[in-house]
PDB file of C-alpha atoms in Angstrom:
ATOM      1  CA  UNK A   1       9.337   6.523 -57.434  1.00 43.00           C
ATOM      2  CA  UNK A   2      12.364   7.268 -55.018  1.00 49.00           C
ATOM      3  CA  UNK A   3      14.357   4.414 -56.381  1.00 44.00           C
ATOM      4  CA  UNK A   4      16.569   6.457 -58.647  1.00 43.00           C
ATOM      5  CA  UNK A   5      17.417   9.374 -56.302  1.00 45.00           C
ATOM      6  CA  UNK A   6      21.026  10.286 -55.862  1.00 45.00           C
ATOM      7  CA  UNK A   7      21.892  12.524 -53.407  1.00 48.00           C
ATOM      8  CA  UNK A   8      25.052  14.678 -54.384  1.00 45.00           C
ATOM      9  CA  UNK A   9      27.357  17.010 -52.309  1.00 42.00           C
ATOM     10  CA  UNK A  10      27.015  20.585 -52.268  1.00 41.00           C
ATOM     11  CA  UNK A  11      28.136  23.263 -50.225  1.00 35.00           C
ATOM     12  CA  UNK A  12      28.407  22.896 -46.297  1.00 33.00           C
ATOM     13  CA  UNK A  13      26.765  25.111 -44.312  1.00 37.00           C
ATOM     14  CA  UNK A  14      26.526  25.748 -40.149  1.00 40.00           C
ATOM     15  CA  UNK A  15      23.058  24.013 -38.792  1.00 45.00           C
ATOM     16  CA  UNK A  16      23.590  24.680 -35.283  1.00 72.00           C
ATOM     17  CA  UNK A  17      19.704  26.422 -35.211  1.00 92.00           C
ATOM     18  CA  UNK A  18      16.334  24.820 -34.088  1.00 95.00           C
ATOM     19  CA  UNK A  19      14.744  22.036 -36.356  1.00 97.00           C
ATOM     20  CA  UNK A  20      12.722  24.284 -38.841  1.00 95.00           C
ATOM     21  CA  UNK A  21      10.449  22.484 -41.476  1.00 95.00           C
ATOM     22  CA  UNK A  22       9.428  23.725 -44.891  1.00 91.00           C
ATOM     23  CA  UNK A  23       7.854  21.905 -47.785  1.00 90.00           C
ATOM     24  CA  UNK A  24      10.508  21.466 -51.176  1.00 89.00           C
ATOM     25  CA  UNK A  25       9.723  19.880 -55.252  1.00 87.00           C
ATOM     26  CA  UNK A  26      11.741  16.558 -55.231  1.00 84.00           C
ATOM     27  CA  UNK A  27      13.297  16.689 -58.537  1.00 76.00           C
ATOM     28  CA  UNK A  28      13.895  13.364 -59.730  1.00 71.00           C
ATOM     29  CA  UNK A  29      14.799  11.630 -63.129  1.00 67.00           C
ATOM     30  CA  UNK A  30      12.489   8.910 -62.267  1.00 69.00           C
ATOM     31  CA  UNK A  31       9.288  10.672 -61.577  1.00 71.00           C
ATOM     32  CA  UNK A  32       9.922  13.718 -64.191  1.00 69.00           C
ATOM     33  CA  UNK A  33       7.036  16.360 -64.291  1.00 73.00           C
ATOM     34  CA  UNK A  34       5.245  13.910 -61.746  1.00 79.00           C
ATOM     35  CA  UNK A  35       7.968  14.516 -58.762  1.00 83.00           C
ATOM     36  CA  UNK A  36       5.802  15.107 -55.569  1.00 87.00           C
ATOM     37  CA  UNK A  37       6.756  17.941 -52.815  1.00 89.00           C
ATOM     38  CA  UNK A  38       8.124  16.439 -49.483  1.00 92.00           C
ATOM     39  CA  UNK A  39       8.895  17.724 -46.167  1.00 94.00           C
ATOM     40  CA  UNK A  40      12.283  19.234 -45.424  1.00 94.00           C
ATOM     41  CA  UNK A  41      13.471  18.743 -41.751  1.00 97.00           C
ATOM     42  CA  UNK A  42      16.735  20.505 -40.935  1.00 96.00           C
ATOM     43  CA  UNK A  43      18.156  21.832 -37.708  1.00 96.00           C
ATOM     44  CA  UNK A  44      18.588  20.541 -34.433  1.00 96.00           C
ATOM     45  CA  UNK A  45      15.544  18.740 -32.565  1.00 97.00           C
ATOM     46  CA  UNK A  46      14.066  20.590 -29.434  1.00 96.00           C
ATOM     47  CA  UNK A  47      11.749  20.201 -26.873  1.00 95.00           C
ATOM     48  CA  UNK A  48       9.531  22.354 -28.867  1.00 97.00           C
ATOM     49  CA  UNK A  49       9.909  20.711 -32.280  1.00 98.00           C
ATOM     50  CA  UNK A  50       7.591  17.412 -32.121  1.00 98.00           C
ATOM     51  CA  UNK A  51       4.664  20.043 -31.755  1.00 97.00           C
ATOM     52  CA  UNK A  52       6.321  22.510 -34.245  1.00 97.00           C
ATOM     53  CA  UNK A  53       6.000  19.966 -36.622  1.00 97.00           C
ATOM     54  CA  UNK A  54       2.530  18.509 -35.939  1.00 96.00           C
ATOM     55  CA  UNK A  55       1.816  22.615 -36.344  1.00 94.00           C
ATOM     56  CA  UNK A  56       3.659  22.537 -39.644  1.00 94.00           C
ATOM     57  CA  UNK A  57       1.595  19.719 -40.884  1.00 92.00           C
ATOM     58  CA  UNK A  58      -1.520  21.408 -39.822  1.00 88.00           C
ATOM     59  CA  UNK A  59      -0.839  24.423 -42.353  1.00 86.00           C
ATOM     60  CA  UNK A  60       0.258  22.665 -45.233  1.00 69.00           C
ATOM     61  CA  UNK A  61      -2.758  20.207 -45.420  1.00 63.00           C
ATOM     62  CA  UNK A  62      -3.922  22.179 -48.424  1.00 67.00           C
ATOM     63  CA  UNK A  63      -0.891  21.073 -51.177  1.00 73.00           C
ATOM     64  CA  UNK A  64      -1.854  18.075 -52.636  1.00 76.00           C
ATOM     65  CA  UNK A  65       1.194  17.395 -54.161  1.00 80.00           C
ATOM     66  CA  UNK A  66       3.077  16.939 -50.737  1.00 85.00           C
ATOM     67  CA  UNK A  67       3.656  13.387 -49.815  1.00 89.00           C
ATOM     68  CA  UNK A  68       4.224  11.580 -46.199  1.00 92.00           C
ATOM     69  CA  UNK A  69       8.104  11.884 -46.958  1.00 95.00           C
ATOM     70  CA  UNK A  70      10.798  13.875 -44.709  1.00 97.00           C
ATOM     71  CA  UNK A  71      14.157  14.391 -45.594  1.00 97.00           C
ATOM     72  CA  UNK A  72      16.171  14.683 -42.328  1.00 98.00           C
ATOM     73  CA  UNK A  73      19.457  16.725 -42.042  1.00 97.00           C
ATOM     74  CA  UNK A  74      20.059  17.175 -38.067  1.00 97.00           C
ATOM     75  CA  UNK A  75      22.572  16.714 -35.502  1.00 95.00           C
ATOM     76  CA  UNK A  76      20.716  15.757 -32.924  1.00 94.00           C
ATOM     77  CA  UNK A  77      19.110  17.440 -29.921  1.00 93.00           C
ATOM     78  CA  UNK A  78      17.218  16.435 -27.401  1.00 93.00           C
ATOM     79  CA  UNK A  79      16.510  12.442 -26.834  1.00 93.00           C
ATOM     80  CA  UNK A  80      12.979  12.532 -25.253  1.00 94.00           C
ATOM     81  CA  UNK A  81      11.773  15.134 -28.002  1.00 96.00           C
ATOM     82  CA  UNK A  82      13.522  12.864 -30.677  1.00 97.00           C
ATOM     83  CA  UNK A  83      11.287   9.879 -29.303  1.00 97.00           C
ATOM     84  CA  UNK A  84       8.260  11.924 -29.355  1.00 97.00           C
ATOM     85  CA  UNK A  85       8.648  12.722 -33.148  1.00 98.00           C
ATOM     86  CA  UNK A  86       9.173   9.699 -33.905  1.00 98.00           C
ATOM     87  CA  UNK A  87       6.199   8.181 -32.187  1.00 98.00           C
ATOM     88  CA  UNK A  88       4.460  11.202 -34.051  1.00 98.00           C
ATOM     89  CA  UNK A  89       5.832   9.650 -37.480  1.00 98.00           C
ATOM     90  CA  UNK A  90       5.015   6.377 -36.855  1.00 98.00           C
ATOM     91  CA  UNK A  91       1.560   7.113 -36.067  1.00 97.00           C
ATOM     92  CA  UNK A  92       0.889   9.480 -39.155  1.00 96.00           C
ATOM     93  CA  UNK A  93       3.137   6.408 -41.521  1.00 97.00           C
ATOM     94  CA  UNK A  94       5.579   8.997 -42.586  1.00 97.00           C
ATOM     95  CA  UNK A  95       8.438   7.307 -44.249  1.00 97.00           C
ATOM     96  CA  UNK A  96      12.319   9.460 -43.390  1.00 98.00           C
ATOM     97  CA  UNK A  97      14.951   9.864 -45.609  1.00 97.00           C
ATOM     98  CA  UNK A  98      18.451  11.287 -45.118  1.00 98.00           C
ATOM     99  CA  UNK A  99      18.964  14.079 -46.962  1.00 96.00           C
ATOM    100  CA  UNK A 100      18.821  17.938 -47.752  1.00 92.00           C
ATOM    101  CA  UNK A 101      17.959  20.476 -49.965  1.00 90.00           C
ATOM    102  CA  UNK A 102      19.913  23.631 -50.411  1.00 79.00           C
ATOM    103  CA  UNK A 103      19.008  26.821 -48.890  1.00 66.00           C
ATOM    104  CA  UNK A 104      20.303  28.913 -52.109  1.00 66.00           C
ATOM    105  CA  UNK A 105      17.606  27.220 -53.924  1.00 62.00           C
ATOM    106  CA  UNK A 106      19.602  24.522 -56.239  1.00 67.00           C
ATOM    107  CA  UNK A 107      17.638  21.643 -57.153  1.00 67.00           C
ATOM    108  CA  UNK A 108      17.822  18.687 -54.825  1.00 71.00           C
ATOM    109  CA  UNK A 109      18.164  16.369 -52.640  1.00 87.00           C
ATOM    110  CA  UNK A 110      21.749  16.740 -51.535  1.00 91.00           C
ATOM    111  CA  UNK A 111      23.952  14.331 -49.077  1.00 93.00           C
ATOM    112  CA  UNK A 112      22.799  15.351 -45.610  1.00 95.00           C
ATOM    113  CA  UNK A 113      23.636  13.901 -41.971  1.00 97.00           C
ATOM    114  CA  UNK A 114      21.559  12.238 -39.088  1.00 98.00           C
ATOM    115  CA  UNK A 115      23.695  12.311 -36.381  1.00 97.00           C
ATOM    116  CA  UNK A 116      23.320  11.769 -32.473  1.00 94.00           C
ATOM    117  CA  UNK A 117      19.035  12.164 -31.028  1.00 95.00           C
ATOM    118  CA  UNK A 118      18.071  11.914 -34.778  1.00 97.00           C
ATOM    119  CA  UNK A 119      18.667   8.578 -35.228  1.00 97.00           C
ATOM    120  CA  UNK A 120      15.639   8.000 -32.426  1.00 97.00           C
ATOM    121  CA  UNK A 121      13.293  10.434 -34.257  1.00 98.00           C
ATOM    122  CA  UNK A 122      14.581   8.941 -37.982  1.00 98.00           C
ATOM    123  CA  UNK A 123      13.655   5.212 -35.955  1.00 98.00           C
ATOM    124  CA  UNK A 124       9.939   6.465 -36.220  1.00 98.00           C
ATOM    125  CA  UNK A 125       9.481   6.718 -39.851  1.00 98.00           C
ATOM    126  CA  UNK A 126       7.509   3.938 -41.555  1.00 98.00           C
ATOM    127  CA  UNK A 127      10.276   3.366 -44.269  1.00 97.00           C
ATOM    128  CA  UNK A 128      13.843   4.480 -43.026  1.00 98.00           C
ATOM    129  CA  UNK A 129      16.584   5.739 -46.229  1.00 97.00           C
ATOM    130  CA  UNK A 130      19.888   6.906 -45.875  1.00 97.00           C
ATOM    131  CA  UNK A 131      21.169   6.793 -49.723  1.00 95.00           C
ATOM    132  CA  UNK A 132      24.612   6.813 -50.919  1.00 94.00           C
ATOM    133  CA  UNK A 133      26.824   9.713 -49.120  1.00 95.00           C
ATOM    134  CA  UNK A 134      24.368  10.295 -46.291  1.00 97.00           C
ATOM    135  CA  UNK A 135      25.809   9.910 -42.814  1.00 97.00           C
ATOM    136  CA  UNK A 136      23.919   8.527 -40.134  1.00 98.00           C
ATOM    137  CA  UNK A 137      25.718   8.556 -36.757  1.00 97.00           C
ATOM    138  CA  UNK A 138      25.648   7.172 -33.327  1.00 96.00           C
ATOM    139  CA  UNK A 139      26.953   9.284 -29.949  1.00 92.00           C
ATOM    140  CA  UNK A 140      26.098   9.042 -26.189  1.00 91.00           C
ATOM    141  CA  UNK A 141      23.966  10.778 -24.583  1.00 84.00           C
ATOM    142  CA  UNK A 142      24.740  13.413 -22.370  1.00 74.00           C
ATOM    143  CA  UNK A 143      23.829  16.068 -20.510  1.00 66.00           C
ATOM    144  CA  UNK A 144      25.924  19.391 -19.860  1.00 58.00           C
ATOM    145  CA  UNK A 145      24.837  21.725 -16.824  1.00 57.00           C
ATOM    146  CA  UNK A 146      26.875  24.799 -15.814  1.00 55.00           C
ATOM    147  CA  UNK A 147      26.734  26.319 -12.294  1.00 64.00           C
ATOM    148  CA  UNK A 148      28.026  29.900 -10.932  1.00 65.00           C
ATOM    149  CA  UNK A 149      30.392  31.586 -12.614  1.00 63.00           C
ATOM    150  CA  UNK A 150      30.905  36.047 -12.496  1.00 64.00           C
ATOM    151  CA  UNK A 151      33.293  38.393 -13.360  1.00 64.00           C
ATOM    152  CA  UNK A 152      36.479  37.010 -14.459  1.00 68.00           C
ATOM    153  CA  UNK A 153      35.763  33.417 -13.101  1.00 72.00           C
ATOM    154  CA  UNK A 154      34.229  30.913 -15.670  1.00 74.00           C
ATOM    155  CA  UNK A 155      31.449  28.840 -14.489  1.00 75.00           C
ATOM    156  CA  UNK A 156      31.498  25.305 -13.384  1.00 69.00           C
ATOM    157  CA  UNK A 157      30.925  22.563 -16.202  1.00 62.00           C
ATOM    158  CA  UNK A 158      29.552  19.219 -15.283  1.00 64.00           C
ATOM    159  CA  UNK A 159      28.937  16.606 -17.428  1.00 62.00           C
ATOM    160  CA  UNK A 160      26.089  13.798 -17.079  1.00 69.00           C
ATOM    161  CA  UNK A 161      25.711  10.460 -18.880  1.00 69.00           C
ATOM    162  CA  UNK A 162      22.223   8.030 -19.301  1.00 72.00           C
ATOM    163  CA  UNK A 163      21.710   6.246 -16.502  1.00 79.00           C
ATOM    164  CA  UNK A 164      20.521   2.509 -17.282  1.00 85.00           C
ATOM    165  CA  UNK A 165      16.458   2.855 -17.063  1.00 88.00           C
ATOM    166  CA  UNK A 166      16.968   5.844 -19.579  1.00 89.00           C
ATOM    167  CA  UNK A 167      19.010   3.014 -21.395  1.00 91.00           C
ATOM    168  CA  UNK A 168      16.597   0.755 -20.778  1.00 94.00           C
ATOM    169  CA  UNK A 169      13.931   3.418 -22.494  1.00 94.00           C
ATOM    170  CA  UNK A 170      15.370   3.732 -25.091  1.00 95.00           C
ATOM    171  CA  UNK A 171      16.302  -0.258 -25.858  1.00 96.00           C
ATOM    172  CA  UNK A 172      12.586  -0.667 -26.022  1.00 97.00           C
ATOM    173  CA  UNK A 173      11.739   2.049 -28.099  1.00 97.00           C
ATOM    174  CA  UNK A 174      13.579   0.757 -30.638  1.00 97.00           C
ATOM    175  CA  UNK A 175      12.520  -2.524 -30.511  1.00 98.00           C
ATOM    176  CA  UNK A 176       8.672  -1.070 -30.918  1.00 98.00           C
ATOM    177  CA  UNK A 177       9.860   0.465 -34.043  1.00 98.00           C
ATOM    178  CA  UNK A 178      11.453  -2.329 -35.198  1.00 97.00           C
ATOM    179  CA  UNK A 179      15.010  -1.879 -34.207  1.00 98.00           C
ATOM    180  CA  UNK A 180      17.274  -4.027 -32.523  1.00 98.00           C
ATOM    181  CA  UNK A 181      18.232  -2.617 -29.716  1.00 97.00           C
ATOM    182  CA  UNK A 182      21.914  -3.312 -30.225  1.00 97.00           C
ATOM    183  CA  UNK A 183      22.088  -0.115 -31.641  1.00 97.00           C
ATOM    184  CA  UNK A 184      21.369   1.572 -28.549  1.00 96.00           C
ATOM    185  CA  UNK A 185      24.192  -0.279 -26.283  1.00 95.00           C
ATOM    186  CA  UNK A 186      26.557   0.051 -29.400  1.00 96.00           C
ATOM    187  CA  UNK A 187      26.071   4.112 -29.749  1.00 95.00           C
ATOM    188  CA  UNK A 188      25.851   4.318 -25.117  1.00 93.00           C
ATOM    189  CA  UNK A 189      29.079   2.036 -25.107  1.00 92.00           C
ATOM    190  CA  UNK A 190      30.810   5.218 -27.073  1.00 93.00           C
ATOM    191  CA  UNK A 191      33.510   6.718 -25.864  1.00 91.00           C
ATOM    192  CA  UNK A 192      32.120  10.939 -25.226  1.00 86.00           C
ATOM    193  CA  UNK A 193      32.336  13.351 -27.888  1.00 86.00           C
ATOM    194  CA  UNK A 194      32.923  10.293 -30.785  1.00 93.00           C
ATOM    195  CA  UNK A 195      30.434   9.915 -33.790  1.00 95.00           C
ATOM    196  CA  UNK A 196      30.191   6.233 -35.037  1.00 97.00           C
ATOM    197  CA  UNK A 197      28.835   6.502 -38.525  1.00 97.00           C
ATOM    198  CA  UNK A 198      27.344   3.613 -39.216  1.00 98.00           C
ATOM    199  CA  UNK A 199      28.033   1.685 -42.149  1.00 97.00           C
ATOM    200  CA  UNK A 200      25.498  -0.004 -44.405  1.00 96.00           C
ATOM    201  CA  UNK A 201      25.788  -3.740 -43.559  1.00 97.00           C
ATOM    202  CA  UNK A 202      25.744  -1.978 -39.661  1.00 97.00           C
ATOM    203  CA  UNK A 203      22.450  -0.210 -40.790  1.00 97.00           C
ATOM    204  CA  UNK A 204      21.314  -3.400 -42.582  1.00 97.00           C
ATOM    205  CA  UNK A 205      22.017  -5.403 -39.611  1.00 97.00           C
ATOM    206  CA  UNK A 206      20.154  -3.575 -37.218  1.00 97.00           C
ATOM    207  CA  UNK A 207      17.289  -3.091 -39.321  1.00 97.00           C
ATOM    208  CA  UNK A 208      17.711   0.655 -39.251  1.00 98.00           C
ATOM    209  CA  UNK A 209      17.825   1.996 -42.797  1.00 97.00           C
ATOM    210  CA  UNK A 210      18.113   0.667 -46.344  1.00 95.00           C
ATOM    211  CA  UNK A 211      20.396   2.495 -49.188  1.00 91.00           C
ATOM    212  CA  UNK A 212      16.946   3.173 -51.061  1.00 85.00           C
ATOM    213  CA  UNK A 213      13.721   3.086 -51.048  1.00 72.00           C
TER     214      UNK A 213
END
């Protein structure tokens, strides 16, 4: 049914907010009148948001149009949390695809992004899609902590990386959700602040996503 979605650029817009969820009509030459409603993921992923969305699922049990299908546009957030959804995905055989829809209302799915902790909650999904003009990125993680600071003198900035058991973690996380866990000590081999978007024989390789479903 998904096979003939392309995803098209529209507008870009700032998504610096907390991972909200709503349900949106997939609109699709291949399904017609029969397009199902899927799940719209699109913000960044907090502590809070593996429950938020277990909560979101809870009230929308009632449309029985809406299929196990979300379109990610993040990123990133918070590693553990990103784990956590994923497990949650995994466990309910939700299948993830890149993408967004507008928030002015035009028909969709657009080109979205799935950058940073989103790859480890997109790693959950059942069936894993990141179609034509979708970026899906790797970056290390890192923490950032600031200390003191008053009137007229900034506070002090420090600046954490994974240690290896987080590493570790993570390595076999993947590997449960069949991933090879190259992609881990590819995206923690990163130099800071740099985005590796992956490209497709990199996603094919590492068994992450496919260009459709």
């Amino acid at each position: 049914m998904l096979g003939g979605i392309a995803l098209t650029p529209a507008a870009a817009q700032e998504r610096g907010g907390a991972m909200s969820f709503h349900v949106a009509p997939l609109e699709s030459r291949e399904c017609g009148k029969h397009c199902p409603d899927v799940i719209v993921a699109d913000g960044v992923i907090e502590a809070e948001t593996p429950q938020a969305f277990v909560d979101f699922l809870k009230s929308g049990s009632a449309d029985t149009k809406l299929r196990r299908i979300v379109f990610f546009n993040s990123r990133g957030g918070n590693v553990v949390a990103s784990m956590v959804f994923g497990h949650i995905l995994r466990g309910l055989r939700i299948a993830g695809v890149v993408g967004r829809f507008d928030a002015g209302g035009d028909p969709g799915p657009f080109v979205g992004e799935c950058l940073s902790a989103c790859v480890y909650a997109l790693m959950g999904a059942v069936r894993r899609v990141a179609p034509p003009g979708s970026e899906v990125g790797l970056h290390r993680m890192s923490i950032v902590e600031s200390q003191g600071g008053g009137f007229l003198r900034p506070p002090q900035v420090t600046r954490s990386f994974a240690d290896p058991p987080m590493v570790a973690v993570l390595g076999r996380y993947a590997r449960r959700m069949g991933i090879d866990p190259a992609l881990v000590r590819t995206a923690e081999s990163l130099p800071p602040d740099t985005v590796h978007v992956l490209s497709r024989e990199e996603m094919r390789r590492w068994s992450l996503a496919t260009s459709q479903f």
